[in-house]
PDB file of C-alpha atoms in Angstrom:
ATOM      1  CA  ARG A   1      77.251-156.774  39.704  1.00  0.00           C
ATOM      2  CA  GLY A   2      74.651-157.354  36.966  1.00  0.00           C
ATOM      3  CA  LEU A   3      75.668-154.085  35.324  1.00  0.00           C
ATOM      4  CA  ARG A   4      79.296-155.288  35.049  1.00  0.00           C
ATOM      5  CA  TRP A   5      78.168-158.506  33.345  1.00  0.00           C
ATOM      6  CA  SER A   6      76.016-156.487  30.951  1.00  0.00           C
ATOM      7  CA  GLN A   7      78.924-154.169  30.176  1.00  0.00           C
ATOM      8  CA  LEU A   8      81.230-157.145  29.582  1.00  0.00           C
ATOM      9  CA  GLY A   9      78.663-158.766  27.288  1.00  0.00           C
ATOM     10  CA  LEU A  10      78.231-155.530  25.360  1.00  0.00           C
ATOM     11  CA  ALA A  11      82.010-155.089  25.045  1.00  0.00           C
ATOM     12  CA  LEU A  12      82.497-158.662  23.803  1.00  0.00           C
ATOM     13  CA  SER A  13      79.643-158.487  21.282  1.00  0.00           C
ATOM     14  CA  THR A  14      80.890-155.124  19.984  1.00  0.00           C
ATOM     15  CA  ALA A  15      84.439-156.491  19.645  1.00  0.00           C
ATOM     16  CA  TYR A  16      83.087-159.527  17.755  1.00  0.00           C
ATOM     17  CA  LEU A  17      81.159-157.288  15.354  1.00  0.00           C
ATOM     18  CA  ALA A  18      84.201-155.046  14.819  1.00  0.00           C
ATOM     19  CA  TRP A  19      86.341-158.138  14.164  1.00  0.00           C
ATOM     20  CA  GLY A  20      83.839-159.396  11.580  1.00  0.00           C
ATOM     21  CA  VAL A  21      83.719-156.051   9.768  1.00  0.00           C
ATOM     22  CA  ALA A  22      87.531-155.799   9.710  1.00  0.00           C
ATOM     23  CA  VAL A  23      88.015-159.354   8.443  1.00  0.00           C
ATOM     24  CA  GLN A  24      85.306-158.942   5.814  1.00  0.00           C
ATOM     25  CA  ALA A  25      87.050-155.802   4.537  1.00  0.00           C
ATOM     26  CA  HIS A  26      90.371-157.691   4.429  1.00  0.00           C
ATOM     27  CA  VAL A  27      88.903-160.616   2.473  1.00  0.00           C
ATOM     28  CA  ARG A  28      87.050-158.229   0.138  1.00  0.00           C
ATOM     29  CA  GLY A  29      90.354-156.498  -0.600  1.00  0.00           C
ATOM     30  CA  LEU A  30      92.035-159.831  -1.392  1.00  0.00           C
ATOM     31  CA  ALA A  31      89.144-160.810  -3.667  1.00  0.00           C
ATOM     32  CA  GLU A  32      89.160-157.467  -5.485  1.00  0.00           C
ATOM     33  CA  GLN A  33      92.934-157.745  -6.042  1.00  0.00           C
ATOM     34  CA  SER A  34      92.594-161.292  -7.323  1.00  0.00           C
ATOM     35  CA  LEU A  35      89.739-160.393  -9.670  1.00  0.00           C
ATOM     36  CA  ALA A  36      91.458-157.240 -10.934  1.00  0.00           C
ATOM     37  CA  ALA A  37      94.326-159.447 -12.138  1.00  0.00           C
ATOM     38  CA  THR A  38      91.872-161.272 -14.434  1.00  0.00           C
ATOM     39  CA  GLY A  39      90.940-158.053 -16.229  1.00  0.00           C
ATOM     40  CA  ALA A  40      87.197-158.696 -15.951  1.00  0.00           C
ATOM     41  CA  PRO A  41      85.892-157.048 -12.778  1.00  0.00           C
ATOM     42  CA  PRO A  42      82.546-158.356 -11.564  1.00  0.00           C
ATOM     43  CA  ALA A  43      79.370-156.309 -11.390  1.00  0.00           C
ATOM     44  CA  ARG A  44      78.793-157.337  -7.750  1.00  0.00           C
ATOM     45  CA  LEU A  45      80.861-158.970  -5.028  1.00  0.00           C
ATOM     46  CA  LEU A  46      79.524-160.865  -2.009  1.00  0.00           C
ATOM     47  CA  VAL A  47      81.860-161.612   0.901  1.00  0.00           C
ATOM     48  CA  THR A  48      80.286-163.598   3.711  1.00  0.00           C
ATOM     49  CA  PRO A  49      81.515-165.838   6.527  1.00  0.00           C
ATOM     50  CA  THR A  50      80.832-169.549   6.304  1.00  0.00           C
ATOM     51  CA  ALA A  51      78.729-171.223   8.979  1.00  0.00           C
ATOM     52  CA  PHE A  52      79.670-170.928  12.652  1.00  0.00           C
ATOM     53  CA  ASN A  53      82.874-168.867  12.257  1.00  0.00           C
ATOM     54  CA  THR A  54      84.596-165.718  11.018  1.00  0.00           C
ATOM     55  CA  VAL A  55      87.805-167.427   9.895  1.00  0.00           C
ATOM     56  CA  LEU A  56      86.621-169.042   6.627  1.00  0.00           C
ATOM     57  CA  TRP A  57      84.903-166.742   4.126  1.00  0.00           C
ATOM     58  CA  ARG A  58      82.963-167.410   0.933  1.00  0.00           C
ATOM     59  CA  VAL A  59      83.262-164.943  -1.942  1.00  0.00           C
ATOM     60  CA  VAL A  60      80.869-164.757  -4.900  1.00  0.00           C
ATOM     61  CA  ALA A  61      81.627-162.512  -7.870  1.00  0.00           C
ATOM     62  CA  MET A  62      78.616-161.905 -10.156  1.00  0.00           C
ATOM     63  CA  TYR A  63      79.028-160.822 -13.773  1.00  0.00           C
ATOM     64  CA  PRO A  64      76.476-158.969 -15.927  1.00  0.00           C
ATOM     65  CA  ASP A  65      75.826-162.047 -18.113  1.00  0.00           C
ATOM     66  CA  GLY A  66      74.669-164.087 -15.084  1.00  0.00           C
ATOM     67  CA  SER A  67      77.880-166.100 -14.704  1.00  0.00           C
ATOM     68  CA  TYR A  68      79.598-166.077 -11.341  1.00  0.00           C
ATOM     69  CA  ASP A  69      82.809-167.131  -9.645  1.00  0.00           C
ATOM     70  CA  GLU A  70      82.975-168.681  -6.187  1.00  0.00           C
ATOM     71  CA  ALA A  71      86.008-168.868  -3.916  1.00  0.00           C
ATOM     72  CA  PHE A  72      86.786-169.539  -0.268  1.00  0.00           C
ATOM     73  CA  HIS A  73      89.432-167.869   1.863  1.00  0.00           C
ATOM     74  CA  SER A  74      90.572-168.904   5.315  1.00  0.00           C
ATOM     75  CA  LEU A  75      92.591-166.477   7.394  1.00  0.00           C
ATOM     76  CA  LEU A  76      95.022-169.403   7.764  1.00  0.00           C
ATOM     77  CA  ASP A  77      95.476-169.868   3.995  1.00  0.00           C
ATOM     78  CA  THR A  78      98.970-169.751   2.553  1.00  0.00           C
ATOM     79  CA  HIS A  79      97.745-169.772  -1.064  1.00  0.00           C
ATOM     80  CA  ALA A  80      95.893-167.297  -3.270  1.00  0.00           C
ATOM     81  CA  LEU A  81      92.147-167.403  -3.816  1.00  0.00           C
ATOM     82  CA  ARG A  82      91.097-170.196  -6.149  1.00  0.00           C
ATOM     83  CA  TRP A  83      88.054-169.228  -8.189  1.00  0.00           C
ATOM     84  CA  GLN A  84      85.541-171.723  -9.522  1.00  0.00           C
ATOM     85  CA  ARG A  85      83.754-170.388 -12.609  1.00  0.00           C
ATOM     86  CA  HIS A  86      80.054-171.079 -13.108  1.00  0.00           C
ATOM     87  CA  ALA A  87      79.313-170.030 -16.671  1.00  0.00           C
ATOM     88  CA  ALA A  88      75.965-168.684 -17.783  1.00  0.00           C
ATOM     89  CA  ALA A  89      76.320-169.047 -21.546  1.00  0.00           C
ATOM     90  CA  ASP A  90      73.622-171.727 -21.607  1.00  0.00           C
ATOM     91  CA  ARG A  91      71.382-169.666 -19.332  1.00  0.00           C
ATOM     92  CA  ALA A  92      71.090-166.447 -21.350  1.00  0.00           C
ATOM     93  CA  ALA A  93      68.032-167.631 -23.300  1.00  0.00           C
ATOM     94  CA  LEU A  94      66.474-169.006 -20.105  1.00  0.00           C
ATOM     95  CA  ARG A  95      67.000-165.698 -18.301  1.00  0.00           C
ATOM     96  CA  GLN A  96      65.312-163.949 -21.205  1.00  0.00           C
ATOM     97  CA  ALA A  97      62.408-166.416 -21.271  1.00  0.00           C
ATOM     98  CA  LEU A  98      61.827-166.030 -17.523  1.00  0.00           C
ATOM     99  CA  ALA A  99      62.039-162.232 -17.528  1.00  0.00           C
ATOM    100  CA  GLY A 100      58.897-160.876 -15.921  1.00  0.00           C
ATOM    101  CA  VAL A 101      58.031-164.090 -14.034  1.00  0.00           C
ATOM    102  CA  ASP A 102      57.013-162.837 -10.583  1.00  0.00           C
ATOM    103  CA  ALA A 103      58.919-165.502  -8.598  1.00  0.00           C
ATOM    104  CA  VAL A 104      62.134-164.745 -10.488  1.00  0.00           C
ATOM    105  CA  GLU A 105      61.757-161.000  -9.954  1.00  0.00           C
ATOM    106  CA  ARG A 106      61.071-161.454  -6.230  1.00  0.00           C
ATOM    107  CA  LEU A 107      64.074-163.733  -5.702  1.00  0.00           C
ATOM    108  CA  ALA A 108      66.289-161.353  -7.683  1.00  0.00           C
ATOM    109  CA  ARG A 109      65.301-158.555  -5.290  1.00  0.00           C
ATOM    110  CA  PHE A 110      65.553-160.773  -2.188  1.00  0.00           C
ATOM    111  CA  SER A 111      69.046-161.946  -3.170  1.00  0.00           C
ATOM    112  CA  HIS A 112      70.218-158.436  -4.122  1.00  0.00           C
ATOM    113  CA  GLY A 113      71.113-159.726  -7.582  1.00  0.00           C
ATOM    114  CA  PHE A 114      73.032-162.796  -6.381  1.00  0.00           C
ATOM    115  CA  TYR A 115      70.956-165.470  -8.089  1.00  0.00           C
ATOM    116  CA  LYS A 116      71.104-167.917 -10.961  1.00  0.00           C
ATOM    117  CA  VAL A 117      68.534-169.362 -13.310  1.00  0.00           C
ATOM    118  CA  HIS A 118      68.977-172.917 -14.525  1.00  0.00           C
ATOM    119  CA  ALA A 119      66.964-175.729 -16.060  1.00  0.00           C
ATOM    120  CA  ALA A 120      66.921-179.507 -15.676  1.00  0.00           C
ATOM    121  CA  ASP A 121      64.352-182.169 -16.500  1.00  0.00           C
ATOM    122  CA  GLY A 122      62.058-179.634 -18.178  1.00  0.00           C
ATOM    123  CA  LEU A 123      61.846-177.447 -15.069  1.00  0.00           C
ATOM    124  CA  ALA A 124      63.278-173.952 -14.662  1.00  0.00           C
ATOM    125  CA  ARG A 125      64.709-172.968 -11.299  1.00  0.00           C
ATOM    126  CA  VAL A 126      65.863-169.735  -9.762  1.00  0.00           C
ATOM    127  CA  THR A 127      68.377-170.030  -6.925  1.00  0.00           C
ATOM    128  CA  ALA A 128      69.593-167.439  -4.416  1.00  0.00           C
ATOM    129  CA  LEU A 129      73.389-167.645  -4.189  1.00  0.00           C
ATOM    130  CA  ARG A 130      73.685-165.815  -0.872  1.00  0.00           C
ATOM    131  CA  MET A 131      72.929-168.734   1.472  1.00  0.00           C
ATOM    132  CA  GLY A 132      74.689-172.006   0.764  1.00  0.00           C
ATOM    133  CA  GLN A 133      77.423-172.953  -1.635  1.00  0.00           C
ATOM    134  CA  GLU A 134      77.550-174.635  -5.009  1.00  0.00           C
ATOM    135  CA  PRO A 135      75.519-176.803  -5.602  1.00  0.00           C
ATOM    136  CA  HIS A 136      73.550-176.721  -2.311  1.00  0.00           C
ATOM    137  CA  TYR A 137      71.489-173.625  -1.568  1.00  0.00           C
ATOM    138  CA  THR A 138      68.774-172.848   0.959  1.00  0.00           C
ATOM    139  CA  PHE A 139      66.496-171.086  -1.527  1.00  0.00           C
ATOM    140  CA  SER A 140      66.089-172.772  -4.905  1.00  0.00           C
ATOM    141  CA  PHE A 141      62.627-172.468  -6.442  1.00  0.00           C
ATOM    142  CA  VAL A 142      61.022-174.302  -9.338  1.00  0.00           C
ATOM    143  CA  VAL A 143      59.346-171.455 -11.242  1.00  0.00           C
ATOM    144  CA  ALA A 144      58.387-172.794 -14.687  1.00  0.00           C
ATOM    145  CA  ARG A 145      57.826-175.965 -16.711  1.00  0.00           C
ATOM    146  CA  GLN A 146      58.678-176.378 -20.369  1.00  0.00           C
ATOM    147  CA  GLU A 147      55.652-177.195 -22.501  1.00  0.00           C
ATOM    148  CA  ALA A 148      55.625-177.273 -26.299  1.00  0.00           C
ATOM    149  CA  GLY A 149      58.907-175.376 -26.507  1.00  0.00           C
ATOM    150  CA  ARG A 150      57.983-172.533 -24.155  1.00  0.00           C
ATOM    151  CA  TRP A 151      58.254-171.898 -20.414  1.00  0.00           C
ATOM    152  CA  VAL A 152      54.977-171.904 -18.502  1.00  0.00           C
ATOM    153  CA  PRO A 153      55.164-170.218 -15.062  1.00  0.00           C
ATOM    154  CA  LEU A 154      54.296-172.358 -12.030  1.00  0.00           C
ATOM    155  CA  VAL A 155      53.475-171.540  -8.437  1.00  0.00           C
ATOM    156  CA  ALA A 156      57.006-171.275  -7.024  1.00  0.00           C
ATOM    157  CA  ARG A 157      58.029-173.990  -4.591  1.00  0.00           C
ATOM    158  CA  ASN A 158      61.300-174.189  -2.714  1.00  0.00           C
ATOM    159  CA  GLN A 159      63.462-177.221  -3.419  1.00  0.00           C
ATOM    160  CA  GLY A 160      66.595-176.012  -1.643  1.00  0.00           C
ATOM    161  CA  SER A 161      69.017-178.682  -0.519  1.00  0.00           C
ATOM    162  CA  ARG A 162      71.562-179.080   2.222  1.00  0.00           C
ATOM    163  CA  GLY A 163      73.692-181.869   0.830  1.00  0.00           C
ATOM    164  CA  ASP A 164      75.614-184.174   3.143  1.00  0.00           C
ATOM    165  CA  ILE A 165      75.855-182.195   6.391  1.00  0.00           C
ATOM    166  CA  ARG A 166      78.589-184.404   7.890  1.00  0.00           C
ATOM    167  CA  ALA A 167      80.780-184.147   4.802  1.00  0.00           C
ATOM    168  CA  GLY A 168      80.135-180.409   4.654  1.00  0.00           C
ATOM    169  CA  LEU A 169      81.098-179.855   8.293  1.00  0.00           C
ATOM    170  CA  ALA A 170      84.206-182.047   7.929  1.00  0.00           C
ATOM    171  CA  TRP A 171      85.239-179.973   4.889  1.00  0.00           C
ATOM    172  CA  LEU A 172      84.447-176.735   6.723  1.00  0.00           C
ATOM    173  CA  TRP A 173      86.651-177.707   9.682  1.00  0.00           C
ATOM    174  CA  ARG A 174      89.611-178.723   7.505  1.00  0.00           C
ATOM    175  CA  ARG A 175      89.240-175.769   5.127  1.00  0.00           C
ATOM    176  CA  LEU A 176      88.921-173.354   8.052  1.00  0.00           C
ATOM    177  CA  GLN A 177      92.348-174.559   9.216  1.00  0.00           C
ATOM    178  CA  GLY A 178      93.880-173.610   5.878  1.00  0.00           C
ATOM    179  CA  ALA A 179      93.779-176.986   4.084  1.00  0.00           C
ATOM    180  CA  ASP A 180      93.735-176.454   0.315  1.00  0.00           C
ATOM    181  CA  LEU A 181      90.613-178.496  -0.458  1.00  0.00           C
ATOM    182  CA  PRO A 182      87.953-178.086  -3.136  1.00  0.00           C
ATOM    183  CA  PRO A 183      84.424-177.637  -1.755  1.00  0.00           C
ATOM    184  CA  PRO A 184      82.361-180.817  -1.385  1.00  0.00           C
ATOM    185  CA  ARG A 185      79.964-181.443  -4.238  1.00  0.00           C
TER     186      ARG A 185
END
């Protein structure tokens, strides 16, 4: 009797994994088609399910200059992917200035290249784009402070944020059902 329950559990978990792989491939194909129409294919593409489901997917397209596009696709959507551009034009000099900073290099490896560098209030941050969504990410580290016109490396400390969890879950539920809503900010 215990063997049958184990076999059922194994069958269900394998079916769930196969479902996830198939849906991810489907959403990746939609994203690649959508991006090909723009004429500027990304260097890297991340397709990942949102929290607690495999119906709503988040797609991040990274470009060589550090800019990235973010979109969400629900299997219940009746509209095309809507990309939100996050430009990096103002970050090019910051990326150059932080080149070689250990914390930046480690997060770049950890995030498999899906990261951004940004500055505010005289502090430079490096943020992994793989876990979270704009502007709330799990891993966002302060890595340098501006002093006398140059960036001075600091001991990295995580200042990731979660945002308003209730608003995020309410958006997730509605967006999962195919509602055409912009992500909460």
